[in-house]
Amino acid sequence: MKVSVLALQGAFLEHEKKLAECGVEALEIRQWRDIEQSFDRLILPGGESTVMGKLLHELDLMTPLRALIEDGMPVMGTCAGLILLAERIADDSTVHLGTMGMTANRNAYGRQLGSFHTTAECRGIGTIPMTFIRAPHIASVSSAEPIAEIDGKIVAAKEGKQLALAFHPELDTDLRLHEYFLGL
Ligand code: GLN
Protein backbone atom coordinates (compact mmCIF):
# COMPACT_ATOMS: atom_id res chain seq x y z
CA MET A 1 0.00 0.00 0.00
CA LYS A 2 1.19 3.53 -0.79
CA VAL A 3 0.03 6.59 1.11
CA SER A 4 0.53 10.12 -0.19
CA VAL A 5 1.05 12.87 2.33
CA LEU A 6 0.37 16.47 1.30
CA ALA A 7 3.82 17.97 1.88
CA LEU A 8 3.37 21.67 1.11
CA GLN A 9 3.65 22.90 4.68
CA GLY A 10 3.18 21.76 8.27
CA ALA A 11 3.63 18.43 10.06
CA PHE A 12 3.92 16.06 7.10
CA LEU A 13 7.22 14.42 8.14
CA GLU A 14 5.67 13.18 11.39
CA HIS A 15 2.95 11.39 9.39
CA GLU A 16 5.59 9.86 7.13
CA LYS A 17 7.41 8.50 10.20
CA LYS A 18 4.16 6.99 11.50
CA LEU A 19 3.52 5.37 8.12
CA ALA A 20 7.02 3.88 8.19
CA GLU A 21 6.29 2.46 11.66
CA CYS A 22 3.15 0.88 10.19
CA GLY A 23 5.30 -0.63 7.43
CA VAL A 24 3.70 1.43 4.71
CA GLU A 25 5.40 3.42 1.97
CA ALA A 26 4.86 7.18 2.10
CA LEU A 27 4.89 9.41 -0.97
CA GLU A 28 4.85 13.20 -0.88
CA ILE A 29 2.58 15.52 -2.81
CA ARG A 30 4.44 18.76 -3.48
CA GLN A 31 3.32 19.55 -6.99
CA TRP A 32 0.78 18.63 -9.62
CA ARG A 33 2.78 15.80 -11.15
CA ASP A 34 3.02 14.00 -7.79
CA ILE A 35 -0.65 13.04 -7.95
CA GLU A 36 -0.04 11.19 -11.20
CA GLN A 37 1.79 8.48 -9.21
CA SER A 38 -0.46 5.70 -8.07
CA PHE A 39 -1.33 5.70 -4.37
CA ASP A 40 -4.08 4.25 -2.19
CA ARG A 41 -4.63 6.80 0.53
CA LEU A 42 -4.12 10.48 1.26
CA ILE A 43 -3.12 12.32 4.44
CA LEU A 44 -3.65 16.06 4.93
CA PRO A 45 -1.39 17.11 7.82
CA GLY A 46 -1.62 19.82 10.46
CA GLY A 47 -0.13 23.21 9.77
CA GLU A 48 -1.88 26.38 8.68
CA SER A 49 -5.02 25.75 6.65
CA THR A 50 -5.03 29.23 5.11
CA VAL A 51 -1.51 28.76 3.75
CA MET A 52 -2.19 25.21 2.59
CA GLY A 53 -5.41 26.26 0.88
CA LYS A 54 -3.63 29.07 -0.95
CA LEU A 55 -0.83 26.74 -2.08
CA LEU A 56 -3.33 24.09 -3.21
CA HIS A 57 -4.90 26.69 -5.51
CA GLU A 58 -1.61 28.10 -6.75
CA LEU A 59 -0.27 24.64 -7.58
CA ASP A 60 -3.52 23.57 -9.28
CA LEU A 61 -3.93 20.77 -6.76
CA MET A 62 -7.28 21.72 -5.22
CA THR A 63 -9.57 20.45 -7.98
CA PRO A 64 -7.75 17.16 -8.72
CA LEU A 65 -7.42 16.30 -5.01
CA ARG A 66 -11.11 17.04 -4.44
CA ALA A 67 -11.97 14.79 -7.40
CA LEU A 68 -9.82 11.96 -6.00
CA ILE A 69 -11.59 12.18 -2.62
CA GLU A 70 -15.02 12.39 -4.24
CA ASP A 71 -14.12 9.28 -6.24
CA GLY A 72 -13.54 7.40 -2.97
CA MET A 73 -9.85 7.86 -2.11
CA PRO A 74 -9.60 7.32 1.68
CA VAL A 75 -8.35 10.53 3.31
CA MET A 76 -7.29 11.50 6.82
CA GLY A 77 -7.08 15.18 7.72
CA THR A 78 -5.49 16.19 11.01
CA CYS A 79 -6.01 19.63 12.51
CA ALA A 80 -5.49 22.04 9.58
CA GLY A 81 -6.30 19.00 7.40
CA LEU A 82 -9.70 18.81 9.11
CA ILE A 83 -10.31 22.43 8.13
CA LEU A 84 -9.39 21.63 4.51
CA LEU A 85 -11.99 18.84 4.46
CA ALA A 86 -14.86 20.80 6.05
CA GLU A 87 -17.74 21.90 3.83
CA ARG A 88 -18.00 25.03 6.00
CA ILE A 89 -15.72 27.06 8.27
CA ALA A 90 -17.45 29.01 11.03
CA ASP A 91 -17.36 32.82 10.54
CA ASP A 92 -15.48 32.41 7.27
CA SER A 93 -16.70 32.12 3.69
CA THR A 94 -13.64 30.10 2.62
CA VAL A 95 -14.17 26.49 1.54
CA HIS A 96 -11.09 24.44 0.69
CA LEU A 97 -11.72 20.82 -0.38
CA GLY A 98 -15.14 20.86 1.30
CA THR A 99 -15.75 17.12 0.95
CA MET A 100 -16.97 16.41 4.51
CA GLY A 101 -20.37 17.44 5.80
CA MET A 102 -19.32 19.40 8.88
CA THR A 103 -18.56 22.91 10.08
CA ALA A 104 -15.05 23.50 11.42
CA ASN A 105 -14.42 26.11 14.05
CA ARG A 106 -10.82 27.30 13.67
CA ASN A 107 -8.74 27.97 16.78
CA ALA A 108 -11.69 26.76 18.80
CA TYR A 109 -9.70 26.57 22.00
CA GLY A 110 -8.35 30.10 21.84
CA ARG A 111 -4.76 31.19 21.37
CA GLN A 112 -3.61 30.62 24.96
CA LEU A 113 -5.43 27.38 25.74
CA GLY A 114 -4.83 26.10 22.26
CA SER A 115 -2.36 23.36 23.12
CA PHE A 116 -3.06 20.48 25.48
CA HIS A 117 -2.80 16.74 25.79
CA THR A 118 -5.46 14.29 26.96
CA THR A 119 -6.82 10.81 26.36
CA ALA A 120 -10.34 10.09 25.18
CA GLU A 121 -12.48 7.45 23.56
CA CYS A 122 -12.60 7.40 19.77
CA ARG A 123 -15.47 5.16 18.67
CA GLY A 124 -14.28 2.18 16.63
CA ILE A 125 -10.71 2.57 17.91
CA GLY A 126 -10.63 2.80 21.71
CA THR A 127 -9.21 5.22 24.25
CA ILE A 128 -6.29 7.00 22.63
CA PRO A 129 -3.92 9.89 23.40
CA MET A 130 -4.89 13.19 21.82
CA THR A 131 -2.55 16.15 21.38
CA PHE A 132 -4.15 19.47 20.45
CA ILE A 133 -2.17 22.38 19.02
CA ARG A 134 -4.15 25.56 18.31
CA ALA A 135 -6.78 23.05 17.35
CA PRO A 136 -10.07 23.49 15.57
CA HIS A 137 -13.13 21.59 16.67
CA ILE A 138 -16.15 20.44 14.72
CA ALA A 139 -18.93 22.85 15.57
CA SER A 140 -21.64 20.78 13.87
CA VAL A 141 -22.09 17.96 11.38
CA SER A 142 -24.46 17.50 8.45
CA SER A 143 -23.49 14.25 6.72
CA ALA A 144 -20.34 13.45 8.77
CA GLU A 145 -20.58 11.22 11.84
CA PRO A 146 -18.93 12.36 15.10
CA ILE A 147 -16.64 9.68 16.57
CA ALA A 148 -15.01 11.53 19.50
CA GLU A 149 -15.91 14.38 21.82
CA ILE A 150 -14.07 16.21 24.58
CA ASP A 151 -16.09 18.34 27.01
CA GLY A 152 -19.02 18.19 24.60
CA LYS A 153 -16.97 19.39 21.61
CA ILE A 154 -16.64 17.10 18.59
CA VAL A 155 -12.95 16.45 17.94
CA ALA A 156 -13.14 13.65 15.36
CA ALA A 157 -15.57 12.67 12.60
CA LYS A 158 -15.87 10.13 9.84
CA GLU A 159 -17.77 10.15 6.58
CA GLY A 160 -17.36 7.08 4.39
CA LYS A 161 -13.61 6.75 4.00
CA GLN A 162 -12.88 10.28 5.14
CA LEU A 163 -11.52 10.83 8.62
CA ALA A 164 -11.11 14.26 10.24
CA LEU A 165 -9.24 14.75 13.52
CA ALA A 166 -8.80 17.97 15.47
CA PHE A 167 -5.77 16.46 17.24
CA HIS A 168 -2.41 15.10 16.08
CA PRO A 169 -2.05 11.28 16.21
CA GLU A 170 1.28 11.68 14.36
CA LEU A 171 2.74 13.35 17.48
CA ASP A 172 1.89 10.52 19.89
CA THR A 173 3.47 7.08 20.07
CA ASP A 174 0.13 5.27 19.66
CA LEU A 175 -0.28 3.78 16.18
CA ARG A 176 -3.95 2.80 16.39
CA LEU A 177 -5.36 5.76 14.53
CA HIS A 178 -3.00 5.37 11.59
CA GLU A 179 -3.69 1.62 11.58
CA TYR A 180 -7.44 2.29 11.62
CA PHE A 181 -7.07 4.66 8.68
CA LEU A 182 -4.94 2.14 6.76
CA GLY A 183 -7.68 -0.43 7.33
CA LEU A 184 -10.53 1.71 5.94
N1 GLN B 1 -5.26 26.70 13.57
C1 GLN B 1 -4.66 26.09 12.43
C2 GLN B 1 -5.43 26.42 11.16
O1 GLN B 1 -6.39 27.11 11.22
C3 GLN B 1 -4.57 24.60 12.60
C4 GLN B 1 -3.53 24.28 13.66
C5 GLN B 1 -2.81 22.99 13.41
O2 GLN B 1 -2.91 22.34 12.36
N2 GLN B 1 -2.02 22.61 14.37
O3 GLN B 1 -5.04 25.97 10.12
PDB file of C-alpha atoms and ligand atoms in Angstrom:
ATOM      1  CA  MET A   1       0.000   0.000   0.000  1.00  0.00           C
ATOM      2  CA  LYS A   2       1.191   3.526  -0.788  1.00  0.00           C
ATOM      3  CA  VAL A   3       0.028   6.590   1.112  1.00  0.00           C
ATOM      4  CA  SER A   4       0.530  10.115  -0.191  1.00  0.00           C
ATOM      5  CA  VAL A   5       1.048  12.874   2.328  1.00  0.00           C
ATOM      6  CA  LEU A   6       0.371  16.468   1.300  1.00  0.00           C
ATOM      7  CA  ALA A   7       3.820  17.967   1.880  1.00  0.00           C
ATOM      8  CA  LEU A   8       3.366  21.667   1.108  1.00  0.00           C
ATOM      9  CA  GLN A   9       3.645  22.902   4.679  1.00  0.00           C
ATOM     10  CA  GLY A  10       3.178  21.761   8.273  1.00  0.00           C
ATOM     11  CA  ALA A  11       3.630  18.430  10.060  1.00  0.00           C
ATOM     12  CA  PHE A  12       3.924  16.063   7.097  1.00  0.00           C
ATOM     13  CA  LEU A  13       7.223  14.423   8.137  1.00  0.00           C
ATOM     14  CA  GLU A  14       5.672  13.182  11.390  1.00  0.00           C
ATOM     15  CA  HIS A  15       2.951  11.394   9.394  1.00  0.00           C
ATOM     16  CA  GLU A  16       5.586   9.865   7.132  1.00  0.00           C
ATOM     17  CA  LYS A  17       7.412   8.501  10.202  1.00  0.00           C
ATOM     18  CA  LYS A  18       4.160   6.992  11.496  1.00  0.00           C
ATOM     19  CA  LEU A  19       3.517   5.366   8.125  1.00  0.00           C
ATOM     20  CA  ALA A  20       7.025   3.879   8.193  1.00  0.00           C
ATOM     21  CA  GLU A  21       6.292   2.460  11.663  1.00  0.00           C
ATOM     22  CA  CYS A  22       3.152   0.879  10.191  1.00  0.00           C
ATOM     23  CA  GLY A  23       5.300  -0.634   7.435  1.00  0.00           C
ATOM     24  CA  VAL A  24       3.696   1.433   4.710  1.00  0.00           C
ATOM     25  CA  GLU A  25       5.398   3.416   1.966  1.00  0.00           C
ATOM     26  CA  ALA A  26       4.861   7.183   2.095  1.00  0.00           C
ATOM     27  CA  LEU A  27       4.889   9.414  -0.971  1.00  0.00           C
ATOM     28  CA  GLU A  28       4.853  13.202  -0.883  1.00  0.00           C
ATOM     29  CA  ILE A  29       2.583  15.520  -2.808  1.00  0.00           C
ATOM     30  CA  ARG A  30       4.444  18.759  -3.479  1.00  0.00           C
ATOM     31  CA  GLN A  31       3.325  19.550  -6.994  1.00  0.00           C
ATOM     32  CA  TRP A  32       0.778  18.625  -9.616  1.00  0.00           C
ATOM     33  CA  ARG A  33       2.784  15.799 -11.148  1.00  0.00           C
ATOM     34  CA  ASP A  34       3.018  14.003  -7.789  1.00  0.00           C
ATOM     35  CA  ILE A  35      -0.645  13.041  -7.949  1.00  0.00           C
ATOM     36  CA  GLU A  36      -0.037  11.193 -11.200  1.00  0.00           C
ATOM     37  CA  GLN A  37       1.795   8.484  -9.209  1.00  0.00           C
ATOM     38  CA  SER A  38      -0.464   5.701  -8.067  1.00  0.00           C
ATOM     39  CA  PHE A  39      -1.333   5.701  -4.365  1.00  0.00           C
ATOM     40  CA  ASP A  40      -4.076   4.247  -2.185  1.00  0.00           C
ATOM     41  CA  ARG A  41      -4.635   6.803   0.535  1.00  0.00           C
ATOM     42  CA  LEU A  42      -4.124  10.479   1.259  1.00  0.00           C
ATOM     43  CA  ILE A  43      -3.117  12.320   4.437  1.00  0.00           C
ATOM     44  CA  LEU A  44      -3.646  16.061   4.928  1.00  0.00           C
ATOM     45  CA  PRO A  45      -1.393  17.107   7.818  1.00  0.00           C
ATOM     46  CA  GLY A  46      -1.617  19.822  10.459  1.00  0.00           C
ATOM     47  CA  GLY A  47      -0.134  23.210   9.769  1.00  0.00           C
ATOM     48  CA  GLU A  48      -1.883  26.382   8.684  1.00  0.00           C
ATOM     49  CA  SER A  49      -5.018  25.746   6.654  1.00  0.00           C
ATOM     50  CA  THR A  50      -5.029  29.233   5.107  1.00  0.00           C
ATOM     51  CA  VAL A  51      -1.512  28.762   3.753  1.00  0.00           C
ATOM     52  CA  MET A  52      -2.187  25.209   2.586  1.00  0.00           C
ATOM     53  CA  GLY A  53      -5.414  26.261   0.876  1.00  0.00           C
ATOM     54  CA  LYS A  54      -3.630  29.070  -0.950  1.00  0.00           C
ATOM     55  CA  LEU A  55      -0.829  26.737  -2.083  1.00  0.00           C
ATOM     56  CA  LEU A  56      -3.332  24.092  -3.209  1.00  0.00           C
ATOM     57  CA  HIS A  57      -4.899  26.688  -5.506  1.00  0.00           C
ATOM     58  CA  GLU A  58      -1.608  28.104  -6.753  1.00  0.00           C
ATOM     59  CA  LEU A  59      -0.265  24.642  -7.579  1.00  0.00           C
ATOM     60  CA  ASP A  60      -3.524  23.573  -9.283  1.00  0.00           C
ATOM     61  CA  LEU A  61      -3.929  20.774  -6.757  1.00  0.00           C
ATOM     62  CA  MET A  62      -7.282  21.718  -5.225  1.00  0.00           C
ATOM     63  CA  THR A  63      -9.569  20.449  -7.985  1.00  0.00           C
ATOM     64  CA  PRO A  64      -7.747  17.155  -8.719  1.00  0.00           C
ATOM     65  CA  LEU A  65      -7.418  16.296  -5.010  1.00  0.00           C
ATOM     66  CA  ARG A  66     -11.109  17.038  -4.439  1.00  0.00           C
ATOM     67  CA  ALA A  67     -11.967  14.795  -7.399  1.00  0.00           C
ATOM     68  CA  LEU A  68      -9.821  11.958  -6.002  1.00  0.00           C
ATOM     69  CA  ILE A  69     -11.588  12.181  -2.620  1.00  0.00           C
ATOM     70  CA  GLU A  70     -15.016  12.392  -4.236  1.00  0.00           C
ATOM     71  CA  ASP A  71     -14.116   9.280  -6.242  1.00  0.00           C
ATOM     72  CA  GLY A  72     -13.544   7.398  -2.967  1.00  0.00           C
ATOM     73  CA  MET A  73      -9.854   7.862  -2.108  1.00  0.00           C
ATOM     74  CA  PRO A  74      -9.600   7.324   1.677  1.00  0.00           C
ATOM     75  CA  VAL A  75      -8.352  10.528   3.313  1.00  0.00           C
ATOM     76  CA  MET A  76      -7.291  11.497   6.820  1.00  0.00           C
ATOM     77  CA  GLY A  77      -7.076  15.179   7.721  1.00  0.00           C
ATOM     78  CA  THR A  78      -5.488  16.186  11.011  1.00  0.00           C
ATOM     79  CA  CYS A  79      -6.009  19.625  12.513  1.00  0.00           C
ATOM     80  CA  ALA A  80      -5.487  22.037   9.577  1.00  0.00           C
ATOM     81  CA  GLY A  81      -6.300  18.997   7.395  1.00  0.00           C
ATOM     82  CA  LEU A  82      -9.704  18.807   9.112  1.00  0.00           C
ATOM     83  CA  ILE A  83     -10.310  22.434   8.134  1.00  0.00           C
ATOM     84  CA  LEU A  84      -9.387  21.634   4.511  1.00  0.00           C
ATOM     85  CA  LEU A  85     -11.993  18.841   4.463  1.00  0.00           C
ATOM     86  CA  ALA A  86     -14.864  20.798   6.052  1.00  0.00           C
ATOM     87  CA  GLU A  87     -17.740  21.899   3.828  1.00  0.00           C
ATOM     88  CA  ARG A  88     -18.005  25.027   6.004  1.00  0.00           C
ATOM     89  CA  ILE A  89     -15.720  27.059   8.271  1.00  0.00           C
ATOM     90  CA  ALA A  90     -17.452  29.015  11.026  1.00  0.00           C
ATOM     91  CA  ASP A  91     -17.362  32.821  10.537  1.00  0.00           C
ATOM     92  CA  ASP A  92     -15.483  32.406   7.267  1.00  0.00           C
ATOM     93  CA  SER A  93     -16.704  32.123   3.687  1.00  0.00           C
ATOM     94  CA  THR A  94     -13.642  30.097   2.625  1.00  0.00           C
ATOM     95  CA  VAL A  95     -14.169  26.493   1.544  1.00  0.00           C
ATOM     96  CA  HIS A  96     -11.093  24.437   0.691  1.00  0.00           C
ATOM     97  CA  LEU A  97     -11.716  20.823  -0.382  1.00  0.00           C
ATOM     98  CA  GLY A  98     -15.136  20.858   1.297  1.00  0.00           C
ATOM     99  CA  THR A  99     -15.747  17.123   0.950  1.00  0.00           C
ATOM    100  CA  MET A 100     -16.969  16.409   4.510  1.00  0.00           C
ATOM    101  CA  GLY A 101     -20.371  17.442   5.805  1.00  0.00           C
ATOM    102  CA  MET A 102     -19.318  19.398   8.876  1.00  0.00           C
ATOM    103  CA  THR A 103     -18.558  22.914  10.077  1.00  0.00           C
ATOM    104  CA  ALA A 104     -15.054  23.502  11.419  1.00  0.00           C
ATOM    105  CA  ASN A 105     -14.421  26.110  14.052  1.00  0.00           C
ATOM    106  CA  ARG A 106     -10.816  27.302  13.672  1.00  0.00           C
ATOM    107  CA  ASN A 107      -8.735  27.974  16.776  1.00  0.00           C
ATOM    108  CA  ALA A 108     -11.689  26.764  18.800  1.00  0.00           C
ATOM    109  CA  TYR A 109      -9.703  26.567  22.001  1.00  0.00           C
ATOM    110  CA  GLY A 110      -8.353  30.103  21.836  1.00  0.00           C
ATOM    111  CA  ARG A 111      -4.761  31.186  21.368  1.00  0.00           C
ATOM    112  CA  GLN A 112      -3.612  30.621  24.957  1.00  0.00           C
ATOM    113  CA  LEU A 113      -5.432  27.380  25.740  1.00  0.00           C
ATOM    114  CA  GLY A 114      -4.833  26.098  22.262  1.00  0.00           C
ATOM    115  CA  SER A 115      -2.361  23.364  23.125  1.00  0.00           C
ATOM    116  CA  PHE A 116      -3.056  20.476  25.483  1.00  0.00           C
ATOM    117  CA  HIS A 117      -2.801  16.738  25.786  1.00  0.00           C
ATOM    118  CA  THR A 118      -5.461  14.294  26.958  1.00  0.00           C
ATOM    119  CA  THR A 119      -6.825  10.806  26.360  1.00  0.00           C
ATOM    120  CA  ALA A 120     -10.340  10.089  25.183  1.00  0.00           C
ATOM    121  CA  GLU A 121     -12.485   7.445  23.558  1.00  0.00           C
ATOM    122  CA  CYS A 122     -12.600   7.404  19.775  1.00  0.00           C
ATOM    123  CA  ARG A 123     -15.468   5.160  18.667  1.00  0.00           C
ATOM    124  CA  GLY A 124     -14.285   2.179  16.629  1.00  0.00           C
ATOM    125  CA  ILE A 125     -10.705   2.571  17.908  1.00  0.00           C
ATOM    126  CA  GLY A 126     -10.626   2.803  21.715  1.00  0.00           C
ATOM    127  CA  THR A 127      -9.208   5.219  24.250  1.00  0.00           C
ATOM    128  CA  ILE A 128      -6.289   6.998  22.626  1.00  0.00           C
ATOM    129  CA  PRO A 129      -3.921   9.887  23.398  1.00  0.00           C
ATOM    130  CA  MET A 130      -4.888  13.191  21.817  1.00  0.00           C
ATOM    131  CA  THR A 131      -2.549  16.149  21.384  1.00  0.00           C
ATOM    132  CA  PHE A 132      -4.153  19.470  20.451  1.00  0.00           C
ATOM    133  CA  ILE A 133      -2.173  22.383  19.021  1.00  0.00           C
ATOM    134  CA  ARG A 134      -4.148  25.557  18.306  1.00  0.00           C
ATOM    135  CA  ALA A 135      -6.780  23.053  17.347  1.00  0.00           C
ATOM    136  CA  PRO A 136     -10.067  23.490  15.567  1.00  0.00           C
ATOM    137  CA  HIS A 137     -13.133  21.586  16.667  1.00  0.00           C
ATOM    138  CA  ILE A 138     -16.146  20.436  14.721  1.00  0.00           C
ATOM    139  CA  ALA A 139     -18.933  22.846  15.570  1.00  0.00           C
ATOM    140  CA  SER A 140     -21.641  20.778  13.870  1.00  0.00           C
ATOM    141  CA  VAL A 141     -22.088  17.963  11.377  1.00  0.00           C
ATOM    142  CA  SER A 142     -24.464  17.502   8.454  1.00  0.00           C
ATOM    143  CA  SER A 143     -23.487  14.250   6.715  1.00  0.00           C
ATOM    144  CA  ALA A 144     -20.344  13.448   8.769  1.00  0.00           C
ATOM    145  CA  GLU A 145     -20.582  11.219  11.838  1.00  0.00           C
ATOM    146  CA  PRO A 146     -18.933  12.364  15.096  1.00  0.00           C
ATOM    147  CA  ILE A 147     -16.640   9.677  16.572  1.00  0.00           C
ATOM    148  CA  ALA A 148     -15.014  11.531  19.499  1.00  0.00           C
ATOM    149  CA  GLU A 149     -15.908  14.385  21.821  1.00  0.00           C
ATOM    150  CA  ILE A 150     -14.072  16.206  24.576  1.00  0.00           C
ATOM    151  CA  ASP A 151     -16.095  18.337  27.006  1.00  0.00           C
ATOM    152  CA  GLY A 152     -19.017  18.190  24.604  1.00  0.00           C
ATOM    153  CA  LYS A 153     -16.974  19.388  21.608  1.00  0.00           C
ATOM    154  CA  ILE A 154     -16.643  17.096  18.593  1.00  0.00           C
ATOM    155  CA  VAL A 155     -12.947  16.448  17.943  1.00  0.00           C
ATOM    156  CA  ALA A 156     -13.141  13.648  15.356  1.00  0.00           C
ATOM    157  CA  ALA A 157     -15.573  12.672  12.605  1.00  0.00           C
ATOM    158  CA  LYS A 158     -15.874  10.132   9.836  1.00  0.00           C
ATOM    159  CA  GLU A 159     -17.774  10.149   6.576  1.00  0.00           C
ATOM    160  CA  GLY A 160     -17.363   7.076   4.388  1.00  0.00           C
ATOM    161  CA  LYS A 161     -13.606   6.745   4.003  1.00  0.00           C
ATOM    162  CA  GLN A 162     -12.882  10.284   5.141  1.00  0.00           C
ATOM    163  CA  LEU A 163     -11.525  10.826   8.622  1.00  0.00           C
ATOM    164  CA  ALA A 164     -11.113  14.257  10.243  1.00  0.00           C
ATOM    165  CA  LEU A 165      -9.235  14.749  13.519  1.00  0.00           C
ATOM    166  CA  ALA A 166      -8.803  17.973  15.472  1.00  0.00           C
ATOM    167  CA  PHE A 167      -5.774  16.463  17.236  1.00  0.00           C
ATOM    168  CA  HIS A 168      -2.406  15.100  16.078  1.00  0.00           C
ATOM    169  CA  PRO A 169      -2.054  11.283  16.208  1.00  0.00           C
ATOM    170  CA  GLU A 170       1.276  11.681  14.362  1.00  0.00           C
ATOM    171  CA  LEU A 171       2.742  13.355  17.483  1.00  0.00           C
ATOM    172  CA  ASP A 172       1.894  10.523  19.893  1.00  0.00           C
ATOM    173  CA  THR A 173       3.474   7.082  20.068  1.00  0.00           C
ATOM    174  CA  ASP A 174       0.129   5.274  19.663  1.00  0.00           C
ATOM    175  CA  LEU A 175      -0.282   3.781  16.177  1.00  0.00           C
ATOM    176  CA  ARG A 176      -3.947   2.799  16.391  1.00  0.00           C
ATOM    177  CA  LEU A 177      -5.357   5.764  14.526  1.00  0.00           C
ATOM    178  CA  HIS A 178      -3.002   5.369  11.589  1.00  0.00           C
ATOM    179  CA  GLU A 179      -3.691   1.622  11.576  1.00  0.00           C
ATOM    180  CA  TYR A 180      -7.444   2.287  11.618  1.00  0.00           C
ATOM    181  CA  PHE A 181      -7.066   4.660   8.676  1.00  0.00           C
ATOM    182  CA  LEU A 182      -4.941   2.137   6.759  1.00  0.00           C
ATOM    183  CA  GLY A 183      -7.683  -0.433   7.334  1.00  0.00           C
ATOM    184  CA  LEU A 184     -10.531   1.708   5.941  1.00  0.00           C
TER     185      LEU A 184
HETATM  186  N1  GLN B   1      -5.259  26.702  13.574  1.00  0.00           N
HETATM  187  C1  GLN B   1      -4.660  26.094  12.434  1.00  0.00           C
HETATM  188  C2  GLN B   1      -5.432  26.420  11.157  1.00  0.00           C
HETATM  189  O1  GLN B   1      -6.394  27.112  11.219  1.00  0.00           O
HETATM  190  C3  GLN B   1      -4.570  24.599  12.601  1.00  0.00           C
HETATM  191  C4  GLN B   1      -3.535  24.279  13.656  1.00  0.00           C
HETATM  192  C5  GLN B   1      -2.811  22.987  13.413  1.00  0.00           C
HETATM  193  O2  GLN B   1      -2.908  22.343  12.360  1.00  0.00           O
HETATM  194  N2  GLN B   1      -2.019  22.609  14.371  1.00  0.00           N
HETATM  195  O3  GLN B   1      -5.042  25.973  10.117  1.00  0.00           O
END
